[in-house]
């Protein structure tokens, strides 16, 4: 079976690996010159940088499994650390290396900048969310969910809102409460302590998945067409045509704005938000006390210490 994958980001690469492993004749189309999409390495001013800053959690078991499948070792490629949320206002919450859920409870208890009453109220709320299986009312926003739970204090400002923006790239006023509840279920609400860990890349993003996936796919006969922008998709009685070339089926794995151009029926359904990264180079001995820091809004949301004095500031749309 001949199948096309349109888009060579992490989703498209995952689809191509799965198809190829299943015996399909896979052709991957990517408009850019390199694979990886929004999480790829780029060359700028004679140095290797990353297109954006993407932090994994231990809960991303399928992504980590995919990396191992194609020969990339997450234990060697990531710096694994217990979750900490720190910002310049003085807020700090650091999870200890204790079994779940004790790690979250003991991390919340000494959190600075939060009243004891708010900490206890949040602990009770989280326990109730667990008891309800992390199910939230349909069509409810994160802001509405937090309002109804009385989560209107320091933890909303310094924990829930930044985590929502980081995970969903959408502010609490518009983000889906159910999607955010799913994030909490798999991370802070998980029964596995390791799921709450931060995984900070030790290497450029290309070495995490795109480059190993490219080697794995080529070794198994998949066809990878980079710098190849798809212009048209047409259904046929036998399958589908990509720019006039026949395939049995196709997987559309592009960003929503590009998918809408190829398949206009999607335009009214999907929306997207941009993300920008501003790199600041300081002297090589400059470093943050913890490599991930919340900026609490303003000119950005997060700053990531990439080592050797290079700081990456994330601005979500």
Short mmCIF file of C-alpha atoms in Angstrom, two decimals:
data_model
loop_
_atom_site.label_atom_id
_atom_site.label_comp_id
_atom_site.label_asym_id
_atom_site.label_seq_id
_atom_site.Cartn_x
_atom_site.Cartn_y
_atom_site.Cartn_z
CA UNK A 1 0.00 0.00 0.00
CA UNK A 2 1.39 3.40 -1.05
CA UNK A 3 0.65 6.10 1.53
CA UNK A 4 1.62 9.77 1.63
CA UNK A 5 2.41 11.75 4.76
CA UNK A 6 2.19 15.51 4.25
CA UNK A 7 4.28 17.37 6.81
CA UNK A 8 7.63 16.37 8.28
CA UNK A 9 7.21 17.65 11.83
CA UNK A 10 7.17 15.31 14.82
CA UNK A 11 3.59 14.21 14.10
CA UNK A 12 4.36 13.47 10.46
CA UNK A 13 7.56 11.62 11.38
CA UNK A 14 5.68 9.53 13.94
CA UNK A 15 3.08 8.63 11.30
CA UNK A 16 5.77 7.76 8.75
CA UNK A 17 7.61 5.52 11.22
CA UNK A 18 4.40 3.70 12.15
CA UNK A 19 3.38 3.21 8.51
CA UNK A 20 6.82 2.04 7.42
CA UNK A 21 7.07 -0.38 10.36
CA UNK A 22 3.69 -1.77 9.31
CA UNK A 23 4.92 -2.50 5.79
CA UNK A 24 3.47 0.47 3.92
CA UNK A 25 5.30 2.11 1.01
CA UNK A 26 5.66 5.52 2.63
CA UNK A 27 6.34 8.87 0.95
CA UNK A 28 6.80 11.89 3.23
CA UNK A 29 6.41 15.43 1.86
CA UNK A 30 8.02 18.36 3.72
CA UNK A 31 8.00 21.95 2.46
CA UNK A 32 11.12 22.86 4.45
CA UNK A 33 14.65 21.83 3.70
CA UNK A 34 14.98 19.88 6.96
CA UNK A 35 12.62 17.70 8.97
CA UNK A 36 11.28 18.49 12.41
CA UNK A 37 8.67 21.22 11.89
CA UNK A 38 8.42 23.58 14.85
CA UNK A 39 10.88 21.49 16.89
CA UNK A 40 13.89 21.35 14.60
CA UNK A 41 17.43 22.68 14.55
CA UNK A 42 18.28 25.70 12.40
CA UNK A 43 21.51 27.39 11.34
CA UNK A 44 21.72 31.10 12.18
CA UNK A 45 24.86 33.26 12.10
CA UNK A 46 27.07 30.17 11.80
CA UNK A 47 25.66 28.50 14.89
CA UNK A 48 23.06 25.82 15.55
CA UNK A 49 19.91 27.02 17.32
CA UNK A 50 16.48 25.51 17.87
CA UNK A 51 13.25 26.62 16.26
CA UNK A 52 11.38 27.31 19.50
CA UNK A 53 11.77 25.78 22.95
CA UNK A 54 9.94 22.54 23.61
CA UNK A 55 10.16 20.94 27.04
CA UNK A 56 9.04 17.35 27.45
CA UNK A 57 7.60 15.79 30.57
CA UNK A 58 8.17 12.29 31.82
CA UNK A 59 4.49 11.67 31.03
CA UNK A 60 5.22 11.79 27.29
CA UNK A 61 5.67 8.04 27.22
CA UNK A 62 4.66 7.58 23.57
CA UNK A 63 7.14 10.20 22.35
CA UNK A 64 9.92 8.68 24.44
CA UNK A 65 8.97 5.24 23.14
CA UNK A 66 9.13 6.51 19.57
CA UNK A 67 12.60 7.92 20.20
CA UNK A 68 13.83 4.58 21.52
CA UNK A 69 12.27 2.78 18.55
CA UNK A 70 14.34 4.79 16.06
CA UNK A 71 17.57 4.51 18.05
CA UNK A 72 17.55 7.78 20.04
CA UNK A 73 18.22 7.29 23.76
CA UNK A 74 16.14 9.73 25.89
CA UNK A 75 18.28 9.02 28.97
CA UNK A 76 21.35 10.33 27.16
CA UNK A 77 19.66 13.15 25.25
CA UNK A 78 17.67 14.74 28.09
CA UNK A 79 18.55 16.20 31.47
CA UNK A 80 15.78 14.81 33.72
CA UNK A 81 14.89 16.96 36.73
CA UNK A 82 11.98 17.17 39.18
CA UNK A 83 9.53 19.88 38.17
CA UNK A 84 10.14 23.40 39.45
CA UNK A 85 8.11 26.53 38.67
CA UNK A 86 9.98 29.72 39.59
CA UNK A 87 9.38 33.34 38.62
CA UNK A 88 10.80 36.76 39.40
CA UNK A 89 7.93 37.67 41.76
CA UNK A 90 9.29 35.32 44.42
CA UNK A 91 6.95 32.41 43.66
CA UNK A 92 8.64 29.01 43.81
CA UNK A 93 7.25 25.50 43.80
CA UNK A 94 9.69 22.60 43.60
CA UNK A 95 8.68 18.94 43.65
CA UNK A 96 10.88 16.62 45.74
CA UNK A 97 11.98 13.14 44.71
CA UNK A 98 9.17 11.40 46.59
CA UNK A 99 6.63 8.85 45.32
CA UNK A 100 3.46 10.28 43.75
CA UNK A 101 1.24 11.88 44.96
CA UNK A 102 3.43 12.80 47.94
CA UNK A 103 5.83 14.67 45.64
CA UNK A 104 3.09 17.13 44.59
CA UNK A 105 1.75 17.52 48.14
CA UNK A 106 5.20 18.17 49.62
CA UNK A 107 6.05 20.46 46.74
CA UNK A 108 2.91 22.52 47.28
CA UNK A 109 3.24 22.80 51.07
CA UNK A 110 6.42 24.94 51.21
CA UNK A 111 5.62 26.87 47.99
CA UNK A 112 6.60 30.51 48.53
CA UNK A 113 4.22 33.39 47.88
CA UNK A 114 1.07 31.33 48.58
CA UNK A 115 -1.07 31.40 51.73
CA UNK A 116 -1.64 28.22 53.73
CA UNK A 117 -5.39 28.55 53.16
CA UNK A 118 -4.90 28.61 49.38
CA UNK A 119 -2.55 25.62 49.52
CA UNK A 120 -5.09 23.54 51.47
CA UNK A 121 -7.92 24.63 49.19
CA UNK A 122 -5.92 23.66 46.13
CA UNK A 123 -5.03 20.26 47.59
CA UNK A 124 -8.72 19.54 48.25
CA UNK A 125 -9.68 20.74 44.78
CA UNK A 126 -7.06 18.54 43.11
CA UNK A 127 -8.24 15.52 45.11
CA UNK A 128 -11.79 16.21 43.97
CA UNK A 129 -10.66 16.49 40.35
CA UNK A 130 -8.97 13.09 40.68
CA UNK A 131 -12.09 11.55 42.20
CA UNK A 132 -14.10 12.77 39.18
CA UNK A 133 -11.62 11.15 36.83
CA UNK A 134 -10.42 14.53 35.54
CA UNK A 135 -13.74 15.01 33.75
CA UNK A 136 -14.77 18.63 33.20
CA UNK A 137 -17.99 20.21 31.96
CA UNK A 138 -18.27 20.35 28.15
CA UNK A 139 -17.31 23.61 26.41
CA UNK A 140 -15.88 24.99 29.66
CA UNK A 141 -12.79 27.19 29.48
CA UNK A 142 -9.88 26.84 31.90
CA UNK A 143 -10.72 30.28 33.31
CA UNK A 144 -14.33 29.24 34.00
CA UNK A 145 -13.15 25.97 35.56
CA UNK A 146 -10.69 27.74 37.86
CA UNK A 147 -13.25 30.42 38.77
CA UNK A 148 -15.82 27.79 39.77
CA UNK A 149 -13.21 26.04 41.93
CA UNK A 150 -12.17 29.24 43.66
CA UNK A 151 -8.72 29.05 42.09
CA UNK A 152 -8.32 32.80 41.79
CA UNK A 153 -5.20 33.50 43.88
CA UNK A 154 -1.44 33.22 43.57
CA UNK A 155 -1.45 29.64 42.27
CA UNK A 156 -3.70 30.59 39.38
CA UNK A 157 -1.38 33.44 38.42
CA UNK A 158 1.94 31.68 38.93
CA UNK A 159 1.14 27.99 38.29
CA UNK A 160 -2.10 27.16 36.47
CA UNK A 161 -2.10 30.00 33.92
CA UNK A 162 1.60 29.58 32.93
CA UNK A 163 1.25 25.78 32.71
CA UNK A 164 -1.89 26.13 30.58
CA UNK A 165 -0.14 28.48 28.17
CA UNK A 166 2.94 26.24 28.05
CA UNK A 167 0.97 23.05 27.40
CA UNK A 168 -1.78 24.32 25.10
CA UNK A 169 -0.31 27.57 23.71
CA UNK A 170 -3.65 29.17 24.53
CA UNK A 171 -4.49 31.52 27.44
CA UNK A 172 -6.87 30.33 30.17
CA UNK A 173 -9.65 32.58 28.89
CA UNK A 174 -9.89 30.52 25.67
CA UNK A 175 -8.22 27.19 26.45
CA UNK A 176 -10.30 24.02 26.82
CA UNK A 177 -10.70 23.00 30.45
CA UNK A 178 -10.98 19.34 29.46
CA UNK A 179 -7.72 19.42 27.50
CA UNK A 180 -5.95 21.08 30.41
CA UNK A 181 -7.48 18.55 32.82
CA UNK A 182 -6.01 15.82 30.61
CA UNK A 183 -2.58 17.46 30.94
CA UNK A 184 -2.92 17.54 34.74
CA UNK A 185 -4.12 13.91 34.77
CA UNK A 186 -1.00 12.75 32.96
CA UNK A 187 1.46 14.97 34.86
CA UNK A 188 0.75 16.43 38.30
CA UNK A 189 -2.14 14.02 38.82
CA UNK A 190 -0.26 10.91 37.69
CA UNK A 191 0.41 7.98 39.99
CA UNK A 192 3.98 7.79 38.61
CA UNK A 193 6.45 10.29 40.04
CA UNK A 194 8.58 10.18 36.91
CA UNK A 195 5.66 11.56 34.87
CA UNK A 196 6.08 14.95 36.56
CA UNK A 197 9.77 15.26 35.69
CA UNK A 198 11.01 17.92 33.31
CA UNK A 199 13.08 16.63 30.39
CA UNK A 200 15.43 19.38 29.25
CA UNK A 201 17.26 18.74 25.94
CA UNK A 202 21.02 18.37 26.20
CA UNK A 203 21.38 18.51 22.40
CA UNK A 204 19.85 20.48 19.50
CA UNK A 205 16.27 19.42 18.71
CA UNK A 206 17.28 17.81 15.44
CA UNK A 207 19.22 15.15 17.34
CA UNK A 208 16.25 14.27 19.57
CA UNK A 209 13.94 12.88 16.88
CA UNK A 210 14.06 14.40 13.35
CA UNK A 211 17.57 13.24 12.40
CA UNK A 212 17.31 9.72 13.91
CA UNK A 213 13.86 9.33 12.32
CA UNK A 214 15.22 10.39 8.92
CA UNK A 215 18.01 7.80 9.12
CA UNK A 216 15.59 5.10 10.32
CA UNK A 217 13.10 5.79 7.53
CA UNK A 218 15.69 5.92 4.75
CA UNK A 219 17.25 2.66 5.91
CA UNK A 220 13.84 1.00 5.55
CA UNK A 221 13.05 2.30 2.09
CA UNK A 222 10.77 5.22 2.85
CA UNK A 223 10.91 8.12 0.40
CA UNK A 224 11.52 11.54 1.99
CA UNK A 225 10.90 14.58 -0.19
CA UNK A 226 12.17 17.70 1.56
CA UNK A 227 11.82 21.21 0.06
CA UNK A 228 8.69 19.85 -1.62
CA UNK A 229 5.51 21.86 -0.98
CA UNK A 230 2.28 20.03 -1.76
CA UNK A 231 -0.09 22.18 -3.82
CA UNK A 232 -3.20 20.02 -4.18
CA UNK A 233 -4.98 17.00 -2.74
CA UNK A 234 -7.70 15.35 -4.80
CA UNK A 235 -9.81 12.33 -3.77
CA UNK A 236 -10.23 9.63 -6.41
CA UNK A 237 -12.21 6.40 -6.64
CA UNK A 238 -9.00 4.45 -5.95
CA UNK A 239 -7.61 6.66 -3.18
CA UNK A 240 -6.14 10.13 -3.40
CA UNK A 241 -3.87 12.18 -5.65
CA UNK A 242 -1.11 14.42 -4.31
CA UNK A 243 -0.18 16.95 -7.02
CA UNK A 244 -1.40 14.42 -9.58
CA UNK A 245 0.48 11.42 -8.10
CA UNK A 246 -1.70 8.51 -7.00
CA UNK A 247 -1.64 7.16 -3.44
CA UNK A 248 -3.87 4.72 -1.59
CA UNK A 249 -4.30 7.18 1.28
CA UNK A 250 -2.75 10.26 2.83
CA UNK A 251 -2.12 11.61 6.32
CA UNK A 252 -2.25 15.40 6.62
CA UNK A 253 0.22 16.33 9.38
CA UNK A 254 0.81 20.03 8.73
CA UNK A 255 0.07 23.04 10.89
CA UNK A 256 -3.65 24.01 10.79
CA UNK A 257 -3.20 27.08 8.59
CA UNK A 258 -1.45 24.97 5.94
CA UNK A 259 -3.89 22.11 6.28
CA UNK A 260 -6.79 24.53 5.64
CA UNK A 261 -5.18 25.58 2.35
CA UNK A 262 -4.94 21.98 1.18
CA UNK A 263 -8.31 20.89 2.60
CA UNK A 264 -10.53 24.04 2.77
CA UNK A 265 -13.28 22.26 4.71
CA UNK A 266 -11.01 22.43 7.77
CA UNK A 267 -10.79 26.23 7.78
CA UNK A 268 -13.80 26.86 9.99
CA UNK A 269 -12.79 24.16 12.48
CA UNK A 270 -9.13 24.77 13.32
CA UNK A 271 -7.31 27.82 14.59
CA UNK A 272 -3.69 28.27 15.65
CA UNK A 273 -1.46 30.53 17.70
CA UNK A 274 2.13 31.53 16.83
CA UNK A 275 5.12 31.02 19.11
CA UNK A 276 8.31 33.08 18.89
CA UNK A 277 11.66 32.55 20.57
CA UNK A 278 14.12 35.36 21.29
CA UNK A 279 17.69 34.19 21.95
CA UNK A 280 19.92 36.28 24.22
CA UNK A 281 23.64 35.55 24.37
CA UNK A 282 25.46 36.48 27.58
CA UNK A 283 28.94 35.58 28.79
CA UNK A 284 29.55 31.83 28.98
CA UNK A 285 29.47 31.76 32.80
CA UNK A 286 25.94 33.25 32.96
CA UNK A 287 23.36 30.74 34.16
CA UNK A 288 19.97 30.54 35.84
CA UNK A 289 19.58 28.92 39.25
CA UNK A 290 17.21 26.44 37.52
CA UNK A 291 17.21 26.04 33.73
CA UNK A 292 13.50 26.85 33.31
CA UNK A 293 12.02 30.08 34.68
CA UNK A 294 8.59 31.67 34.32
CA UNK A 295 8.53 35.30 33.20
CA UNK A 296 4.91 35.81 34.35
CA UNK A 297 3.81 37.54 31.17
CA UNK A 298 5.21 40.87 30.08
CA UNK A 299 7.58 40.36 27.16
CA UNK A 300 7.34 36.58 27.28
CA UNK A 301 6.25 33.57 29.31
CA UNK A 302 9.32 31.37 29.87
CA UNK A 303 13.08 31.57 29.67
CA UNK A 304 15.18 28.43 29.12
CA UNK A 305 18.88 28.25 29.96
CA UNK A 306 20.53 26.40 27.07
CA UNK A 307 24.03 26.57 28.58
CA UNK A 308 27.13 28.63 27.81
CA UNK A 309 25.24 31.85 28.55
CA UNK A 310 22.54 31.32 25.88
CA UNK A 311 19.02 32.09 27.14
CA UNK A 312 15.90 31.39 25.07
CA UNK A 313 12.82 33.51 25.83
CA UNK A 314 9.48 32.10 24.69
CA UNK A 315 6.63 34.34 23.51
CA UNK A 316 3.35 32.50 22.95
CA UNK A 317 0.77 34.15 20.71
#
